[in-house]
Short mmCIF file of N, CA, C and O and ligand atoms in Angstrom, two decimals:
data_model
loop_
_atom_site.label_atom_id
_atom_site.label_comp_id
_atom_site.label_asym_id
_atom_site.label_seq_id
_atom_site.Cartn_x
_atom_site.Cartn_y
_atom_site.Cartn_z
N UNK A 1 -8.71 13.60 -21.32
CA UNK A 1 -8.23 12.34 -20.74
C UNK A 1 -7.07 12.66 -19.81
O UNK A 1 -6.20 13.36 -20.31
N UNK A 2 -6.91 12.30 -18.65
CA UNK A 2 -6.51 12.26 -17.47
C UNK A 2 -4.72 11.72 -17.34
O UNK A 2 -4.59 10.50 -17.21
N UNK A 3 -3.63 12.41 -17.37
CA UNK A 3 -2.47 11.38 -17.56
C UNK A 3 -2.61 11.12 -15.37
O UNK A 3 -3.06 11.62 -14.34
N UNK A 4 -1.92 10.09 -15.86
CA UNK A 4 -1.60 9.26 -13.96
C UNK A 4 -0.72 9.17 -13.90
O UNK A 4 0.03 9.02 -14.87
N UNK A 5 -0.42 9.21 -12.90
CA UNK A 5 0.99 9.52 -12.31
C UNK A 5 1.13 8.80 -10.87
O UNK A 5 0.47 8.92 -9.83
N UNK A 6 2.06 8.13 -11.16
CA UNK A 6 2.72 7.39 -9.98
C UNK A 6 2.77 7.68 -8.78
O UNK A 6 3.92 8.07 -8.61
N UNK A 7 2.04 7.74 -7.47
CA UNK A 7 2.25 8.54 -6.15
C UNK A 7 2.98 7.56 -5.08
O UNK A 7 3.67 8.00 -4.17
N UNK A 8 2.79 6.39 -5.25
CA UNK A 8 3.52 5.39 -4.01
C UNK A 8 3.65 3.90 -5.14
O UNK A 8 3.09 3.50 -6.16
N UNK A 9 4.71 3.46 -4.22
CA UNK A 9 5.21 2.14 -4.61
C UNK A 9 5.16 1.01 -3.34
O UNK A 9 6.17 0.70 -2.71
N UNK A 10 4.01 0.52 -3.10
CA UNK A 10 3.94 -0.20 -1.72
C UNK A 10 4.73 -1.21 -1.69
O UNK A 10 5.53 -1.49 -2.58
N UNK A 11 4.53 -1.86 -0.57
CA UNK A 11 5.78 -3.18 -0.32
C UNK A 11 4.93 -4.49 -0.21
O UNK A 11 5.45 -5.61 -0.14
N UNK A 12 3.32 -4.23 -0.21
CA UNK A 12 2.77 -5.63 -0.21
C UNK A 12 1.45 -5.07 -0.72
O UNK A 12 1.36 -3.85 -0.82
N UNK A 13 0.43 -5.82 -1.06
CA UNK A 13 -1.13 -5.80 -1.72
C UNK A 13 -1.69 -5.24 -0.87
O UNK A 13 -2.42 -4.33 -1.25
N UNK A 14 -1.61 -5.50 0.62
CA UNK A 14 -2.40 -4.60 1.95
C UNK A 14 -2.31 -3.63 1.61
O UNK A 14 -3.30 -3.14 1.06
N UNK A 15 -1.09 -2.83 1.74
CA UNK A 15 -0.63 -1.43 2.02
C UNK A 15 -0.96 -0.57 0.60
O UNK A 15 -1.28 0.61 0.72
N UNK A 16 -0.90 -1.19 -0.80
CA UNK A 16 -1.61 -0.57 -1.55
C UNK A 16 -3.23 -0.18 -1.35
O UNK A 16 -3.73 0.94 -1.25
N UNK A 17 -3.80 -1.36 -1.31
CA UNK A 17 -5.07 -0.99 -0.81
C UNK A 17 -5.69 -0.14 0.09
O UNK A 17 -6.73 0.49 -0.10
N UNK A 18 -4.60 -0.16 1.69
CA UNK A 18 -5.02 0.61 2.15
C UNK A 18 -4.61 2.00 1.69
O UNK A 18 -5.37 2.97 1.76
N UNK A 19 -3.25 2.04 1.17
CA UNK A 19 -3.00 3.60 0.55
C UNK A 19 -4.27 3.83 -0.69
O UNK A 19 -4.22 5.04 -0.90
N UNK A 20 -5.04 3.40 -1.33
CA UNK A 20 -5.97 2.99 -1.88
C UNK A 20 -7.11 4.04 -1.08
O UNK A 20 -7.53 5.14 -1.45
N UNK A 21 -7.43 3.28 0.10
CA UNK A 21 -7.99 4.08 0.97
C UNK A 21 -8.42 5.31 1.50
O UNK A 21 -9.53 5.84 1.60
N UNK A 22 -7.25 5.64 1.83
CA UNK A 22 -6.96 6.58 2.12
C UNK A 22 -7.25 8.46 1.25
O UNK A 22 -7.63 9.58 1.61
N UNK A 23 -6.77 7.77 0.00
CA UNK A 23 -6.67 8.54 -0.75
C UNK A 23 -8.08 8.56 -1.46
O UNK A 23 -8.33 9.63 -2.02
N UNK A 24 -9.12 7.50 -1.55
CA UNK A 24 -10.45 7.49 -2.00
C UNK A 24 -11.09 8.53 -1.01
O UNK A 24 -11.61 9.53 -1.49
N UNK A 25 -11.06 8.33 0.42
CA UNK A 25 -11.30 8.92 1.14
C UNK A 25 -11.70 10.58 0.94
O UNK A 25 -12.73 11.22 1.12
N UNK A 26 -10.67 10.82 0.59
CA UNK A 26 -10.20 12.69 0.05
C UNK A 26 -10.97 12.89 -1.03
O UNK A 26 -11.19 14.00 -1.50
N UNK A 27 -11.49 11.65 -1.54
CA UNK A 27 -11.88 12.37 -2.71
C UNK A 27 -11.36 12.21 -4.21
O UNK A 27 -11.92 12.61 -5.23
N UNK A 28 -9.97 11.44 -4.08
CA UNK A 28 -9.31 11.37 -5.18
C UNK A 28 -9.04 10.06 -5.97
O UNK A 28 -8.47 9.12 -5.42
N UNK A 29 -9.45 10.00 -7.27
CA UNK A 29 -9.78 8.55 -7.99
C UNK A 29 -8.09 8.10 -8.07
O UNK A 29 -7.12 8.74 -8.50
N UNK A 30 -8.19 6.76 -7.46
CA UNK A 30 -7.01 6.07 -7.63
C UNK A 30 -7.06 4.53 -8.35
O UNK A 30 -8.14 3.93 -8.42
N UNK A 31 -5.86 3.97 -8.85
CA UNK A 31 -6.17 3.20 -9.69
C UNK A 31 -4.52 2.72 -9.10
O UNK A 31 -3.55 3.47 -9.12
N UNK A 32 -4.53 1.40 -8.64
CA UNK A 32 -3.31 0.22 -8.38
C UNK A 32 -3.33 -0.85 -9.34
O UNK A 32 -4.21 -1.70 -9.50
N UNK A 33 -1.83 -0.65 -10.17
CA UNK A 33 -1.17 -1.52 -10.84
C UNK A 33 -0.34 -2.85 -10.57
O UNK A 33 0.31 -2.82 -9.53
N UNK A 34 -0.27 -3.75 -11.16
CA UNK A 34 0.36 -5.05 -10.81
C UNK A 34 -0.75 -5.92 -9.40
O UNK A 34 -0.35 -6.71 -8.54
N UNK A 35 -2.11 -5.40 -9.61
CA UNK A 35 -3.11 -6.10 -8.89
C UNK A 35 -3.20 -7.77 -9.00
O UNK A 35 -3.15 -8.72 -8.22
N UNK A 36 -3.37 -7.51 -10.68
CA UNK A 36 -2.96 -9.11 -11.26
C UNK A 36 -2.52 -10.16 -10.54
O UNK A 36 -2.94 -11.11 -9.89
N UNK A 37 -1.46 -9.64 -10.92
CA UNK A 37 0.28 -10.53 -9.81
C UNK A 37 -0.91 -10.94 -9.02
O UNK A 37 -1.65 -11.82 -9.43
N UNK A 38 -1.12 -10.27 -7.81
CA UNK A 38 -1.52 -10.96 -6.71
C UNK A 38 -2.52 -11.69 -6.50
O UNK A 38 -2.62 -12.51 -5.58
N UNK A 39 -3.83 -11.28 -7.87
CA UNK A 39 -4.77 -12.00 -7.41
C UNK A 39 -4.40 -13.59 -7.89
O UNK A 39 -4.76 -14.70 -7.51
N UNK A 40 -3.89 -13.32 -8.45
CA UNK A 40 -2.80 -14.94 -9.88
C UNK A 40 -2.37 -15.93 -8.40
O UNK A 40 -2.82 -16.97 -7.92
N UNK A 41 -1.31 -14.98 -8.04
CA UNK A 41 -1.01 -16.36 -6.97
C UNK A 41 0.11 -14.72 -6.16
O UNK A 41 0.48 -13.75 -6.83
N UNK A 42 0.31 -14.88 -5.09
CA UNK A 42 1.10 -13.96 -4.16
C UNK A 42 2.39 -14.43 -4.60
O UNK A 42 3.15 -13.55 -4.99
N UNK A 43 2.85 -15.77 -4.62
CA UNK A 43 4.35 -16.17 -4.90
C UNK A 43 4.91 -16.04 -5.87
O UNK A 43 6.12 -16.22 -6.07
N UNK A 44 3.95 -15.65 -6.75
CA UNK A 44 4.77 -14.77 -8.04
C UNK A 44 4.61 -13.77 -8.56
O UNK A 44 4.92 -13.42 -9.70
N UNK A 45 3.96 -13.08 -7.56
CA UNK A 45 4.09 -11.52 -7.27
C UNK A 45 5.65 -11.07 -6.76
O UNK A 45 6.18 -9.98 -7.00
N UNK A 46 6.22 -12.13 -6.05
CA UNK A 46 6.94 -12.25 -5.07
C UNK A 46 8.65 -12.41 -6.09
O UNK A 46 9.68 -11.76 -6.24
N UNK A 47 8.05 -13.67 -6.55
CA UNK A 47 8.97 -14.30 -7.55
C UNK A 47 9.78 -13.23 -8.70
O UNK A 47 10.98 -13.10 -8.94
N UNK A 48 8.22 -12.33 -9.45
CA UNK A 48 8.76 -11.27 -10.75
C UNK A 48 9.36 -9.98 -9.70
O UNK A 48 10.14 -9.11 -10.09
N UNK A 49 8.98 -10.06 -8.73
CA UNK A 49 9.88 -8.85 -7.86
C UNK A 49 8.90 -7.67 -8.63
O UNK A 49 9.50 -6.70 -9.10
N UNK A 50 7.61 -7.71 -8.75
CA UNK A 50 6.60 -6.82 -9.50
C UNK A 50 6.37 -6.25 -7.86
O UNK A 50 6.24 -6.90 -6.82
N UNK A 51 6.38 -4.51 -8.15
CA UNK A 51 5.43 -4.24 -6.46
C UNK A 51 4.28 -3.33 -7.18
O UNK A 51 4.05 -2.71 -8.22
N UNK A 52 3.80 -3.63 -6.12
CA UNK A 52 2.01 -2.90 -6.49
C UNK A 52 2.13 -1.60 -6.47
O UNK A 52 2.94 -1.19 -5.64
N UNK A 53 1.54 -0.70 -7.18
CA UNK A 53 1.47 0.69 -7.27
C UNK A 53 0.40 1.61 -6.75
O UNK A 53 -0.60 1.19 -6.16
N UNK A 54 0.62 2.77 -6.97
CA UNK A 54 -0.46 3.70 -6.33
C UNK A 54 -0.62 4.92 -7.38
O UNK A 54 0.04 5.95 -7.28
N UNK A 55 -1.84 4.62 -8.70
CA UNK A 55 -1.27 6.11 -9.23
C UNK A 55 -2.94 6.58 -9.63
O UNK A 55 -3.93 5.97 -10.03
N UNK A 56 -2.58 8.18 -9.22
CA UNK A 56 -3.36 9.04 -9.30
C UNK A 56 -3.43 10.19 -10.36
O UNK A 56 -2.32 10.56 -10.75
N UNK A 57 -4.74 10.95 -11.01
CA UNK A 57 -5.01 11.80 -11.55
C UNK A 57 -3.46 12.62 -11.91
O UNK A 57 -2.66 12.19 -11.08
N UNK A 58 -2.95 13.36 -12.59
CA UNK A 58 -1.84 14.44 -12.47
C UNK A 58 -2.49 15.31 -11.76
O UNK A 58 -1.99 15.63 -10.68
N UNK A 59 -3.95 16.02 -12.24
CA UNK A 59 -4.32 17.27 -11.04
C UNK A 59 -4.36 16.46 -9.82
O UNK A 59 -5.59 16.42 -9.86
N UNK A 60 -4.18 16.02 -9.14
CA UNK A 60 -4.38 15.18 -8.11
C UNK A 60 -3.63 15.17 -6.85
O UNK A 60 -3.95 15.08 -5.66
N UNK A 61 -1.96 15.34 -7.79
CA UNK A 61 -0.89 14.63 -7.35
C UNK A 61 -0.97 15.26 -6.09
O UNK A 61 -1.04 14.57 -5.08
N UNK A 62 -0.96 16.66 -6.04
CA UNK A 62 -0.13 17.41 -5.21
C UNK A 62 -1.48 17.27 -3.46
O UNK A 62 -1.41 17.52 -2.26
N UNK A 63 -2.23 16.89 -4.19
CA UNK A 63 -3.42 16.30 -2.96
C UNK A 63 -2.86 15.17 -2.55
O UNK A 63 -2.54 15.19 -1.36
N UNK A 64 -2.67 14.27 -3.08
CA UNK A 64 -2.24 13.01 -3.22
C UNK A 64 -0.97 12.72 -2.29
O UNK A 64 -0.61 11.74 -1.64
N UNK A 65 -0.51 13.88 -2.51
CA UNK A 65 0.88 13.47 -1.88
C UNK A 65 0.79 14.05 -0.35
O UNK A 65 1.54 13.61 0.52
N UNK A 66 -0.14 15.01 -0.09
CA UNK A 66 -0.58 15.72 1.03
C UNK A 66 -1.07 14.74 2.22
O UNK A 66 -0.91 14.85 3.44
N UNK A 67 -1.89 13.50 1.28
CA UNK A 67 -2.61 13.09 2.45
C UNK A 67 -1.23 11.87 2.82
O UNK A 67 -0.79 11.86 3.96
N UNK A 68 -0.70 10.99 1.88
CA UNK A 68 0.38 10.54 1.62
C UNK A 68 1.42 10.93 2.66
O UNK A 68 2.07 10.00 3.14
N UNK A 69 1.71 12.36 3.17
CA UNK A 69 2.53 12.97 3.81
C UNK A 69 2.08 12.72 5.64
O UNK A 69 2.66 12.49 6.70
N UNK A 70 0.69 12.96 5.14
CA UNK A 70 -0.11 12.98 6.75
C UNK A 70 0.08 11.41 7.22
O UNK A 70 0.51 11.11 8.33
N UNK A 71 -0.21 10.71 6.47
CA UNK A 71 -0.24 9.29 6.93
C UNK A 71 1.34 9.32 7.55
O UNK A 71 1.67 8.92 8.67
N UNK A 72 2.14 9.86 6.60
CA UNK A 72 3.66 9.30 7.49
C UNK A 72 4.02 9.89 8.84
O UNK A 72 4.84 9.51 9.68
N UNK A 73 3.26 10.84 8.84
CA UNK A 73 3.38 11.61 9.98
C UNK A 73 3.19 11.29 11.20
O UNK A 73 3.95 11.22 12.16
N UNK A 74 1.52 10.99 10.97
CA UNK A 74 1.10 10.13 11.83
C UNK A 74 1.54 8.89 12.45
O UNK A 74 1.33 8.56 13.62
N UNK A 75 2.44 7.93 11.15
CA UNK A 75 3.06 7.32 11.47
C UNK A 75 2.93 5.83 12.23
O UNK A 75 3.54 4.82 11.91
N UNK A 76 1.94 5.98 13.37
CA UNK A 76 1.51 4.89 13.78
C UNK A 76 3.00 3.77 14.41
O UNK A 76 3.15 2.58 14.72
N UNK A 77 3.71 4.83 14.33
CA UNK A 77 4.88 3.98 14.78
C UNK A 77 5.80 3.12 13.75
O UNK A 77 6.14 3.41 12.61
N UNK A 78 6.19 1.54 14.81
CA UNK A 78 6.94 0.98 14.12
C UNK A 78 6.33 -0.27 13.21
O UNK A 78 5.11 -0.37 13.36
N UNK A 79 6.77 -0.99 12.53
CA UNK A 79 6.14 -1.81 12.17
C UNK A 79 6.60 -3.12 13.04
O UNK A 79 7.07 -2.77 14.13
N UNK A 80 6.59 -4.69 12.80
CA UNK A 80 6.28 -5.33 13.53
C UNK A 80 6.44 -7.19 12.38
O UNK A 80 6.14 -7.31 11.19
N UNK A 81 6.84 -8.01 13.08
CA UNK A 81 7.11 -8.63 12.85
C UNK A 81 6.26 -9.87 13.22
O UNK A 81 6.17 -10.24 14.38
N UNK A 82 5.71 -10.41 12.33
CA UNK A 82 4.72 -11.86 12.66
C UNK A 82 5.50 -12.96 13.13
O UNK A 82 6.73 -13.05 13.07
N UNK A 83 4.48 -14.00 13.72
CA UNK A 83 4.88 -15.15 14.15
C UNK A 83 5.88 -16.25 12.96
O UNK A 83 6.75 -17.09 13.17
N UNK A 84 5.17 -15.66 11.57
CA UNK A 84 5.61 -16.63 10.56
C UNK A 84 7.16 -15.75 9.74
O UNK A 84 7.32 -15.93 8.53
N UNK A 85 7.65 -15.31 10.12
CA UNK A 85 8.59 -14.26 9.81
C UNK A 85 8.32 -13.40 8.64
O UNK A 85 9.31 -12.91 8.09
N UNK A 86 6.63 -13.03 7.98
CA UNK A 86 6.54 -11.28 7.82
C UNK A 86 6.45 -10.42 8.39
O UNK A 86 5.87 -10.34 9.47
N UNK A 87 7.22 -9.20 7.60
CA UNK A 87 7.47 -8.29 8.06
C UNK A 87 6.27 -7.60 7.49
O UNK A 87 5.71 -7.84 6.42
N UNK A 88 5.87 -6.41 8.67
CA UNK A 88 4.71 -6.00 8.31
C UNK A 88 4.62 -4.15 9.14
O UNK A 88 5.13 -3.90 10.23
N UNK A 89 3.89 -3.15 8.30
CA UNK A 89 3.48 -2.21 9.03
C UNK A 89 3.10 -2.11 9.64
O UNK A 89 2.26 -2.93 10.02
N UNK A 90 3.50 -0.47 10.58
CA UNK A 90 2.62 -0.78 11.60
C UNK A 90 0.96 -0.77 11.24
O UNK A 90 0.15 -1.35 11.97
N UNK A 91 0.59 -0.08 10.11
CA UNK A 91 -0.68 0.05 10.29
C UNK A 91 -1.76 -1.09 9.74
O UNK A 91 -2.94 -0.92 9.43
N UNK A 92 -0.75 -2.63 9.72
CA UNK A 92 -1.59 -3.30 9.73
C UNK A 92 -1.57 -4.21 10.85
O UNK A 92 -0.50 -4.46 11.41
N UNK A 93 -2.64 -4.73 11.22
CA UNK A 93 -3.22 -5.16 12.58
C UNK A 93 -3.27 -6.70 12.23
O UNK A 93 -3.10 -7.48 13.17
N UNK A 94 -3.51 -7.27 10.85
CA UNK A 94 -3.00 -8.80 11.03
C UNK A 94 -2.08 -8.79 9.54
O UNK A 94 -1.89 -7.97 8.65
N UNK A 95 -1.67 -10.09 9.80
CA UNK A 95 -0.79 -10.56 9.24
C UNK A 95 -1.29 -10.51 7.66
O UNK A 95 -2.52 -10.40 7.68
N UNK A 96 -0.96 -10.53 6.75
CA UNK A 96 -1.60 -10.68 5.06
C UNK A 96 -1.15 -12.06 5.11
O UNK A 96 -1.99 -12.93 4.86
N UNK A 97 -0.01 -12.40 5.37
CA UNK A 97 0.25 -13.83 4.64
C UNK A 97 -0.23 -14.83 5.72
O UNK A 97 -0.53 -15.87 5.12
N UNK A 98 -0.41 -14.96 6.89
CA UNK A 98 -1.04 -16.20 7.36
C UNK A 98 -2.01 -15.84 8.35
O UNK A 98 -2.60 -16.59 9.14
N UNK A 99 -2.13 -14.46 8.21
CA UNK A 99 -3.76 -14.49 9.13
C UNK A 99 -3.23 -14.08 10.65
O UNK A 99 -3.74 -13.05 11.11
N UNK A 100 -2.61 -14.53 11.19
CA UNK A 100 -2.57 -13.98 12.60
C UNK A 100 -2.57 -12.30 13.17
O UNK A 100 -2.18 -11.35 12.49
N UNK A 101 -2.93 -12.26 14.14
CA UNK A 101 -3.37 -10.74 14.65
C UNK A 101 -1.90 -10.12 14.81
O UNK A 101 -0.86 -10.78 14.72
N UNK A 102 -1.97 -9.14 14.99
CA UNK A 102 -0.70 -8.49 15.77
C UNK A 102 -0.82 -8.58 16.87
O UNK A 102 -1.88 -8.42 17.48
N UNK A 103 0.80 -9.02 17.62
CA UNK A 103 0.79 -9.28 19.16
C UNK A 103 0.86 -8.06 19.72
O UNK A 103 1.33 -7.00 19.29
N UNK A 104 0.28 -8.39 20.88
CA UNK A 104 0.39 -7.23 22.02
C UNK A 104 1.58 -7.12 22.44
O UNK A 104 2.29 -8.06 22.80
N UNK A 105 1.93 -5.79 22.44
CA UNK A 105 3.06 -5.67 23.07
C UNK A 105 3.35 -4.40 24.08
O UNK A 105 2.77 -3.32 23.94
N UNK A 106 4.30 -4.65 25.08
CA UNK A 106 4.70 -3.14 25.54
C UNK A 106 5.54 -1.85 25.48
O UNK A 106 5.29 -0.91 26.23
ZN1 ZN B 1 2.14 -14.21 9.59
#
């Protein structure tokens, strides 16, 4: 049996998922905590100050943290600020909380 181990602590349900992603991608079984919270209601995800997790295999980690590393690298820049005042990564392209796209910018 497999101990897990904590690899990221995201800042919203997107960014787990997509760190989620990412890391399925490689190959490596991941499993996000405090899912609940959000599917329950977002505002008291918000409210318990609960953040969503990212945890992987222990043999895992050191993969885990590799691809983890690449993503920051890459970076994708800055993040970006919605019409409705979330704050958001750059690597997401719309908004989680009210839907709008990311603006174009120069
Ligand atoms: Zn918004």
């Amino acid at each position: 049996m497999s101990k897990w181990v904590r690899v990221h602590t995201a800042d919203n349900p997107p960014e787990a998922v997509f760190i989620r992603g990412l890391l399925e991608a490689e190959g490596i079984p991941v499993q996000l905590k405090s899912m609940e919270l959000w599917t329950a209601a977002v505002e008291i995800y918000f409210a318990e100050g609960a953040r969503p997790s990212v945890w992987v295999p222990r043999n895992a980690v050191a993969e885990a943290e590799r691809v983890l590393a690449q993503r920051d690298r890459s970076g994708s820049g800055r993040g970006w600020t919605c019409g409705c005042g979330e704050q958001l990564e750059a690597q997401f392209t719309t908004c989680w909380r009210c839907g709008q796209g990311r603006p174009e910018h120069g």
